[in-house]
Short mmCIF file of C-alpha atoms and ligand atoms in Angstrom, two decimals:
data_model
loop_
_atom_site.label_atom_id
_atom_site.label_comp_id
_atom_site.label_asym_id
_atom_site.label_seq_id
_atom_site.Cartn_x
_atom_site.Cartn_y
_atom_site.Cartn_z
CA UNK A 1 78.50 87.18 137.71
CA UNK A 2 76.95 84.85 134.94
CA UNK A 3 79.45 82.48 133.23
CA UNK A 4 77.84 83.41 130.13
CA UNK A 5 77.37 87.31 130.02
CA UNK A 6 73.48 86.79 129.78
CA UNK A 7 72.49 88.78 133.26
CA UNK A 8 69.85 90.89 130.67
CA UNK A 9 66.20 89.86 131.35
CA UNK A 10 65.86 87.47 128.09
CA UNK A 11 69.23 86.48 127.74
CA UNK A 12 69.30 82.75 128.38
CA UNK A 13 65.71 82.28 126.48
CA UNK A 14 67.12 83.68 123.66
CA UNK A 15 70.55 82.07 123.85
CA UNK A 16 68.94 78.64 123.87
CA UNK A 17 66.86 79.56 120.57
CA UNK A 18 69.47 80.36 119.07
CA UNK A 19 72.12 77.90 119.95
CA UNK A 20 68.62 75.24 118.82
CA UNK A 21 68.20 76.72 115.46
CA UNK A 22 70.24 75.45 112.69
CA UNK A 23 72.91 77.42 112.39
CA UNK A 24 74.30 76.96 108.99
CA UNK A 25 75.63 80.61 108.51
CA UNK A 26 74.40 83.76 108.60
CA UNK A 27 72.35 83.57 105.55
CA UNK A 28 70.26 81.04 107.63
CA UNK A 29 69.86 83.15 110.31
CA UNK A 30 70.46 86.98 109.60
CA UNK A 31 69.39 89.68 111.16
CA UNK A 32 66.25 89.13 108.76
CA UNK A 33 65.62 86.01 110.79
CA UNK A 34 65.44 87.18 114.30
CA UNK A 35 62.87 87.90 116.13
CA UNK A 36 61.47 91.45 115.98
CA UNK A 37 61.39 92.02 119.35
CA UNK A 38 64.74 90.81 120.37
CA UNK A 39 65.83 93.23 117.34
CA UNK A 40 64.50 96.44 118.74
CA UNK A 41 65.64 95.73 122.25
CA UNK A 42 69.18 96.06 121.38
CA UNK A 43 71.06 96.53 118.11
CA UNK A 44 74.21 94.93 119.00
CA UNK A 45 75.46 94.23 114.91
CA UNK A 46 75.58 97.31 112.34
CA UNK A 47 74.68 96.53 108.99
CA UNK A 48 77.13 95.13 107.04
CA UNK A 49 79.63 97.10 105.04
CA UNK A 50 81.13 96.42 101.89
CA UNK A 51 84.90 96.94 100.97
CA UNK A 52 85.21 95.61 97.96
CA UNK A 53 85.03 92.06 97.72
CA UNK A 54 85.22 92.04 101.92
CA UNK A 55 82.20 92.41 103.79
CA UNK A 56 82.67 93.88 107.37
CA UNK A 57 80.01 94.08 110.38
CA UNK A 58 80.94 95.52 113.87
CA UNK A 59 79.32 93.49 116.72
CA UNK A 60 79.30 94.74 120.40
CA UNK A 61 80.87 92.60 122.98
CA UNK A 62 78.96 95.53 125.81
CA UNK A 63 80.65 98.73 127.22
CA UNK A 64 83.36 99.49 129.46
CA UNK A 65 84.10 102.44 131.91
CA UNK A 66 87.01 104.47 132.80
CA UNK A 67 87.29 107.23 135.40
CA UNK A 68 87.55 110.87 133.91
CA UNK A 69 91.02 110.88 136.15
CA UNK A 70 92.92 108.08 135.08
CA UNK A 71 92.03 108.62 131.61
CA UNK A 72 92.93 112.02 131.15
CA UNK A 73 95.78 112.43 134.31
CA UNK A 74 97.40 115.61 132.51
CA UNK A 75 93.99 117.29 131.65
CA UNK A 76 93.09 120.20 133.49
CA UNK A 77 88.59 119.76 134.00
CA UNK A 78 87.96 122.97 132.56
CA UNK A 79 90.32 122.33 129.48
CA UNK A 80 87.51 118.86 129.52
CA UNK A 81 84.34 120.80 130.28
CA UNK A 82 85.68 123.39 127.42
CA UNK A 83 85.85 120.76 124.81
CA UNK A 84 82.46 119.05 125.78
CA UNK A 85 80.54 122.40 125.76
CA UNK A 86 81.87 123.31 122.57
CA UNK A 87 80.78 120.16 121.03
CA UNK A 88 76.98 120.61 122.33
CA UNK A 89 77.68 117.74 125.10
CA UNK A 90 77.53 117.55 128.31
CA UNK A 91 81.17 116.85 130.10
CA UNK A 92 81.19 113.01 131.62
CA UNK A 93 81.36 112.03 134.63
CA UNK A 94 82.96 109.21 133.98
CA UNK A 95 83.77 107.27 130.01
CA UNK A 96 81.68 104.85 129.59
CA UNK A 97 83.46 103.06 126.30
CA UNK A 98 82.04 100.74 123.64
CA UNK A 99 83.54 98.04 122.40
CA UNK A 100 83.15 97.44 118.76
CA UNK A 101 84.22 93.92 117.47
CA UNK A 102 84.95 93.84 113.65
CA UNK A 103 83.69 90.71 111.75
CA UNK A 104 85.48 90.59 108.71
CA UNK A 105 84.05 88.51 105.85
CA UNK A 106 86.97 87.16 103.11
CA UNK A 107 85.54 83.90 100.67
CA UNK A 108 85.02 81.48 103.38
CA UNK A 109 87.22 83.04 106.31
CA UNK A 110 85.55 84.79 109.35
CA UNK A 111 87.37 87.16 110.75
CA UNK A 112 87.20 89.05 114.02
CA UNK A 113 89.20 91.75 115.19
CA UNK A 114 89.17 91.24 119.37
CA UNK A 115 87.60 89.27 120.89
CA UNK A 116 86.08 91.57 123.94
CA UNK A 117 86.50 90.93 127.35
CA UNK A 118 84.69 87.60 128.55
CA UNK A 119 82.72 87.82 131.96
CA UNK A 120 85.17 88.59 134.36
CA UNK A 121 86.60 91.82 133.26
CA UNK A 122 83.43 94.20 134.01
CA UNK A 123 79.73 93.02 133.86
CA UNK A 124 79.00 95.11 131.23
CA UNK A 125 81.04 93.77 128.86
CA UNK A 126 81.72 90.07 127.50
CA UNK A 127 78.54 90.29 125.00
CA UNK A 128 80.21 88.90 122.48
CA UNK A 129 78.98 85.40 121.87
CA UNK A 130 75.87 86.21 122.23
CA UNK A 131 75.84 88.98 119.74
CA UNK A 132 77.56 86.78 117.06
CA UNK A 133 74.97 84.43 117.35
CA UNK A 134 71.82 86.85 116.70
CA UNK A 135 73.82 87.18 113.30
CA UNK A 136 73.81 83.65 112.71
CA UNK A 137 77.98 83.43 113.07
CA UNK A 138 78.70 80.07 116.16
CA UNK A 139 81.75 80.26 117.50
CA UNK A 140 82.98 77.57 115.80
CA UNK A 141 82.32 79.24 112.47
CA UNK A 142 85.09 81.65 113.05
CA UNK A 143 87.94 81.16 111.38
CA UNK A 144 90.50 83.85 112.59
CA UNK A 145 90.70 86.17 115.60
CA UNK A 146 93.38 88.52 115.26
CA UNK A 147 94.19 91.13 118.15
CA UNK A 148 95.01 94.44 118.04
CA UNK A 149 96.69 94.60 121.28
CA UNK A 150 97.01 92.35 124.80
CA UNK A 151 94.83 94.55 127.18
CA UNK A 152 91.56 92.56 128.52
CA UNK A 153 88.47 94.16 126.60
CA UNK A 154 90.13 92.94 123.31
CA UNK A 155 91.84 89.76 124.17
CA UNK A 156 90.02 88.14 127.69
CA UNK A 157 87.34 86.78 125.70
CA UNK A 158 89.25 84.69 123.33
CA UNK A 159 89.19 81.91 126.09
CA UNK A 160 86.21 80.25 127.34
CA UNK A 161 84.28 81.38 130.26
CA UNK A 162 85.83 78.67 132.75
CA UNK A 163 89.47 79.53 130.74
CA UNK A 164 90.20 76.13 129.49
CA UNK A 165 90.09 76.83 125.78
CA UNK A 166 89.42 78.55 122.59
CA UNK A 167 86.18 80.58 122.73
CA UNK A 168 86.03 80.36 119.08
CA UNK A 169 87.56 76.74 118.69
CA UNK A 170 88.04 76.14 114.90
CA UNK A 171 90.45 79.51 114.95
CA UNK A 172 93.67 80.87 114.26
CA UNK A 173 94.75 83.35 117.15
CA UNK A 174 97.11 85.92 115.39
CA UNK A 175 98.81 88.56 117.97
CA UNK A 176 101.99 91.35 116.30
CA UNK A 177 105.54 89.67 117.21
CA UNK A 178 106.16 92.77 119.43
CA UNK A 179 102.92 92.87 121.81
CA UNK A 180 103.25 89.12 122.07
CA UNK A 181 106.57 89.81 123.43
CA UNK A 182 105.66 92.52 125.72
CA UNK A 183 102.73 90.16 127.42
CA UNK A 184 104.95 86.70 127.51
CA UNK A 185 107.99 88.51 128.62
CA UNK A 186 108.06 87.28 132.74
CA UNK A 187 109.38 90.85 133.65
CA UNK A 188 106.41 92.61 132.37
CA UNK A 189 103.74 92.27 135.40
CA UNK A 190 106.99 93.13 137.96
CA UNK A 191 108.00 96.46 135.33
CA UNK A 192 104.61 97.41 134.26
CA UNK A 193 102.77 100.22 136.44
CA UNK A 194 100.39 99.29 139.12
CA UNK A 195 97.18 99.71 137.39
CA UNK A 196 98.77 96.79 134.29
CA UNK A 197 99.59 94.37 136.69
CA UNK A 198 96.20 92.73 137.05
CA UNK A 199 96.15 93.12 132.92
CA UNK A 200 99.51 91.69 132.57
CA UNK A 201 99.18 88.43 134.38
CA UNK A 202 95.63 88.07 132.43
CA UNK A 203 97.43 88.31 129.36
CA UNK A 204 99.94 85.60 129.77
CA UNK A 205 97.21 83.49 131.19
CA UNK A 206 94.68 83.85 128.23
CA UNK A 207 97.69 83.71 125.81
CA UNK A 208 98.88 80.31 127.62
CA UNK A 209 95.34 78.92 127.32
CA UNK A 210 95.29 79.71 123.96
CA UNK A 211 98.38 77.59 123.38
CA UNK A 212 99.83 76.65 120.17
CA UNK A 213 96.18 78.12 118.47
CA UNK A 214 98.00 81.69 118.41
CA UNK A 215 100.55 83.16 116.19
CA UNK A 216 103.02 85.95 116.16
CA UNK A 217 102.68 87.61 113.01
CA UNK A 218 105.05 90.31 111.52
CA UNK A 219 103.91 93.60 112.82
CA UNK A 220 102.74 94.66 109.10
CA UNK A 221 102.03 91.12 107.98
CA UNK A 222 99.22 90.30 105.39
CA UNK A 223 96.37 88.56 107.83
CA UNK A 224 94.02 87.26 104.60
CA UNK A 225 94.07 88.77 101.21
CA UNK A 226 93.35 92.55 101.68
CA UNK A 227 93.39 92.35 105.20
CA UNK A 228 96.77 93.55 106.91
CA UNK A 229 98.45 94.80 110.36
CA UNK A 230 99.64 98.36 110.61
CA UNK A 231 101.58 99.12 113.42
CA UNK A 232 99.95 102.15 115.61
CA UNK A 233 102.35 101.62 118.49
CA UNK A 234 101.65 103.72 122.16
CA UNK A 235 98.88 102.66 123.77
CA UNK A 236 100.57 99.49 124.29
CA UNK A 237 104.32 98.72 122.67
CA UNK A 238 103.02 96.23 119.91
CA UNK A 239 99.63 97.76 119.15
CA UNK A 240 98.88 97.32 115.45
CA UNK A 241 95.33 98.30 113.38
CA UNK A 242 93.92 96.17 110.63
CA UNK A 243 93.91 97.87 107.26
CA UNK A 244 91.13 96.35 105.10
CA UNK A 245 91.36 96.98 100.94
CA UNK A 246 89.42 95.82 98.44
CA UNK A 247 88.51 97.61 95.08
CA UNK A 248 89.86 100.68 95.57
CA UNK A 249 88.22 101.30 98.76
CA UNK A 250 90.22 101.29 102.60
CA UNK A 251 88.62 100.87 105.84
CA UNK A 252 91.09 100.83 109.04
CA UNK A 253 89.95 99.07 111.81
CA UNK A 254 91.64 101.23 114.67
CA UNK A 255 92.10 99.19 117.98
CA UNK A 256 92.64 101.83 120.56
CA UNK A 257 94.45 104.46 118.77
CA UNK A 258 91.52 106.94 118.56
CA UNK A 259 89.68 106.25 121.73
CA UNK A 260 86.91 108.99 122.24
CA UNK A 261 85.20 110.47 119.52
CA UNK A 262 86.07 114.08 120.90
CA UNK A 263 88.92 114.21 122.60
CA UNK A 264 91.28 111.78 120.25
CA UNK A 265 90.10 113.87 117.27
CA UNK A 266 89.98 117.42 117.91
CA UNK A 267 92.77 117.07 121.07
CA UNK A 268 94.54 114.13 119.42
CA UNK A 269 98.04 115.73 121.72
CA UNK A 270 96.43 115.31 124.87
CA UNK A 271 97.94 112.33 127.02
CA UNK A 272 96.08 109.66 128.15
CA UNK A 273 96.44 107.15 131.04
CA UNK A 274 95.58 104.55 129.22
CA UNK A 275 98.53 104.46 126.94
CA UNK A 276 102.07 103.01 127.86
CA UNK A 277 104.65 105.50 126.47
CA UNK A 278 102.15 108.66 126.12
CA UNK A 279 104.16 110.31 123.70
CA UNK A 280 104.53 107.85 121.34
CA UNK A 281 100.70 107.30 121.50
CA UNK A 282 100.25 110.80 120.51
CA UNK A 283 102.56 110.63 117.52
CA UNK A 284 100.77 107.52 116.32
CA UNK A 285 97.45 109.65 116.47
CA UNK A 286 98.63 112.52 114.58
CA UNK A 287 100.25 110.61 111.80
CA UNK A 288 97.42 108.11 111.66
CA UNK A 289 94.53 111.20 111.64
CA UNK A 290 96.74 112.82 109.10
CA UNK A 291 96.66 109.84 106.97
CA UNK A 292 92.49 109.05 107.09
CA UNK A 293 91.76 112.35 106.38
CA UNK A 294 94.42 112.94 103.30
CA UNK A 295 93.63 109.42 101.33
CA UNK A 296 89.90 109.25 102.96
CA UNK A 297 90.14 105.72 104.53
CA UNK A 298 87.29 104.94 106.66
CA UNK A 299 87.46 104.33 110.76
CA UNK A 300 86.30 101.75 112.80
CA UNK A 301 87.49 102.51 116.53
CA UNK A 302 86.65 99.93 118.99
CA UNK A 303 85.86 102.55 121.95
CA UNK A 304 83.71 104.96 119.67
CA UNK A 305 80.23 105.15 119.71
CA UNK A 306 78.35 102.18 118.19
CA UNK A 307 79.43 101.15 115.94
CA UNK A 308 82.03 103.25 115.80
CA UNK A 309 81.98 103.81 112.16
CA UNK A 310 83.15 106.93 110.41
CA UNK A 311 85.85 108.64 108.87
CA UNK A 312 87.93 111.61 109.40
CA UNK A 313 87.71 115.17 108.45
CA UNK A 314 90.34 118.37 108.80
CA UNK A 315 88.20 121.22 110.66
CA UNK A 316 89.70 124.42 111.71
CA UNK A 317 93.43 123.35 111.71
CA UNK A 318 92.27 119.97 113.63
CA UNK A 319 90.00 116.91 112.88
CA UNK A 320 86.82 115.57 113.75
CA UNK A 321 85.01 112.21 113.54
CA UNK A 322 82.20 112.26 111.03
CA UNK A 323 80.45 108.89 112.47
CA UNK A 324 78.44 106.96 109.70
ZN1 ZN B 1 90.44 98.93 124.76
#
């Protein structure tokens, strides 16, 4: 596997344009700036949305996929193919998962929520460098990376690709007090089920290379002005969003609370394998659906279809994601 995620036809030529042009923020080098062609080959930044006074772009560090069975353990396939069919879609064979990193502008800070997966995880993923730099952002210009939870596809990339730093050097690391416990805590790789073990000791290596660079923070602790944790615990025992407000408008950037853009909406009670304590996870999902819908605060969900933008609307006793 490539150190540095660029196994694409095109990757390393365009890598070493980029890293050669000045990069003096992404003014200098928006998405105005790059070449057309590399632009239609793959949009891998949305545009850039404005809350307020905070501007907010989701870049993709690749995709990720899970088998139908150990996502959905409790699910019978025709309760699956039901759902699908209903919906006009096809049932999968397997998920194959985005993963949406938010960018969140503030004055001068840089803010990204995850940091993806780096290269090792699965060679699909770890995109994210590269995709920060076709928007002009280096990883030293970041000046924050705050995680919603420990598990790899959010917090394996916030090391470099040999794991003997920072990724994004110049940055505060910011993890909730409780998920930091879960992953330093020595007894979680011997407790945790079979399939965390492999995620658990990758945890309390990246957080150990990350060193005194990462915080704790108060599970609903203010981040940068208008940008805040909320705890959505389940899918992991610390997992917190990030609640972004700014004149009048909200925008909650969801982790992995509401995971697929059918099933976590319109079958919000169905448990997943994917999350810890499965009840929990589904209580967190039905308050936090209940919530977007009733004061209308938009959704970013890191798993959701590029770039997993949308918001949430009450249909027929349930909800659905309105993407866009
Ligand atoms: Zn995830």
């Amino acid at each position: 596997m490539s150190p540095h995620g660029t196994t694409e036809p095109g990757g390393t030529t365009r890598r070493a344009l980029l890293a050669a042009a000045p990069l003096v923020g992404s003014a200098a080098l928006g998405l105005a700036g790059a070449p057309m062609g590399v632009r239609l080959a793959r949009a891998r930044a949305s545009d850039t949305l404005a809350i307020g006074d905070i501007r907010v772009r989701v870049v993709s560090d690749g995709t990720v996929a899970l088998p139908v069975s150990f996502t959905l353990p409790e699910t019978d396939d025709a309760d699956l193919d039901a759902l699908f069919r209903a919906n006009g879609m096809e049932p999968p064979r397997e998920f194959v998962n985005q993963t949406n990193v938010v960018l969140i502008e503030v004055g001068e800070r840089r803010i990204l929520v995850d940091a993806g997966s780096g290269p090792t995880f699965q060679a699909t993923a770890g995109r994210l460098t590269d995709a920060l730099l076709e928007i002009g952002v280096a990883p030293e210009d970041v000046t924050d990376v705050v995680f919603t939870h420990g598990h790899a596809d959010h917090l394996w990339g916030a090391v470099d690709d040999f794991e003997e730093g920072p990724r994004f050097p110049n940055a505060r690391h910011v993890m909730g007090e409780t998920e930091h416990a879960f992953w330093t805590d020595p007894a979680t790789p011997e407790t945790a089920p079979d399939w965390l073990k492999g995620l658990a000791l990758g945890a309390a290596r990246v957080i150990g290379t990350l060193g005194d660079s990462l915080e704790p923070a108060g599970d609903a602790a203010e981040l940068a002005p208008g940008v805040r944790y909320v705890a959505t615990p389940g899918h992991t025992p610390g997992h917190a969003s990030v609640l972004v407000e700014s004149g009048g408008s909200q925008l909650l950037v969801g982790g992995d609370a509401l995971t697929n853009a059918l099933i976590s909406f319109q079958k919000p009670d169905w448990p997943l394998g994917t999350d810890l304590d499965r009840e929990q996870a589904i209580a967190t999902r039905l308050a936090l659906l209940d919530r977007l819908a009733t004061d209308r605060i938009g959704l970013v969900g890191f798993h959701l279809p590029f770039p997993g933008i949308g918001s949430v609307e009450r249909r027929n006793g349930a909800f659905i994601f309105a993407s866009g």
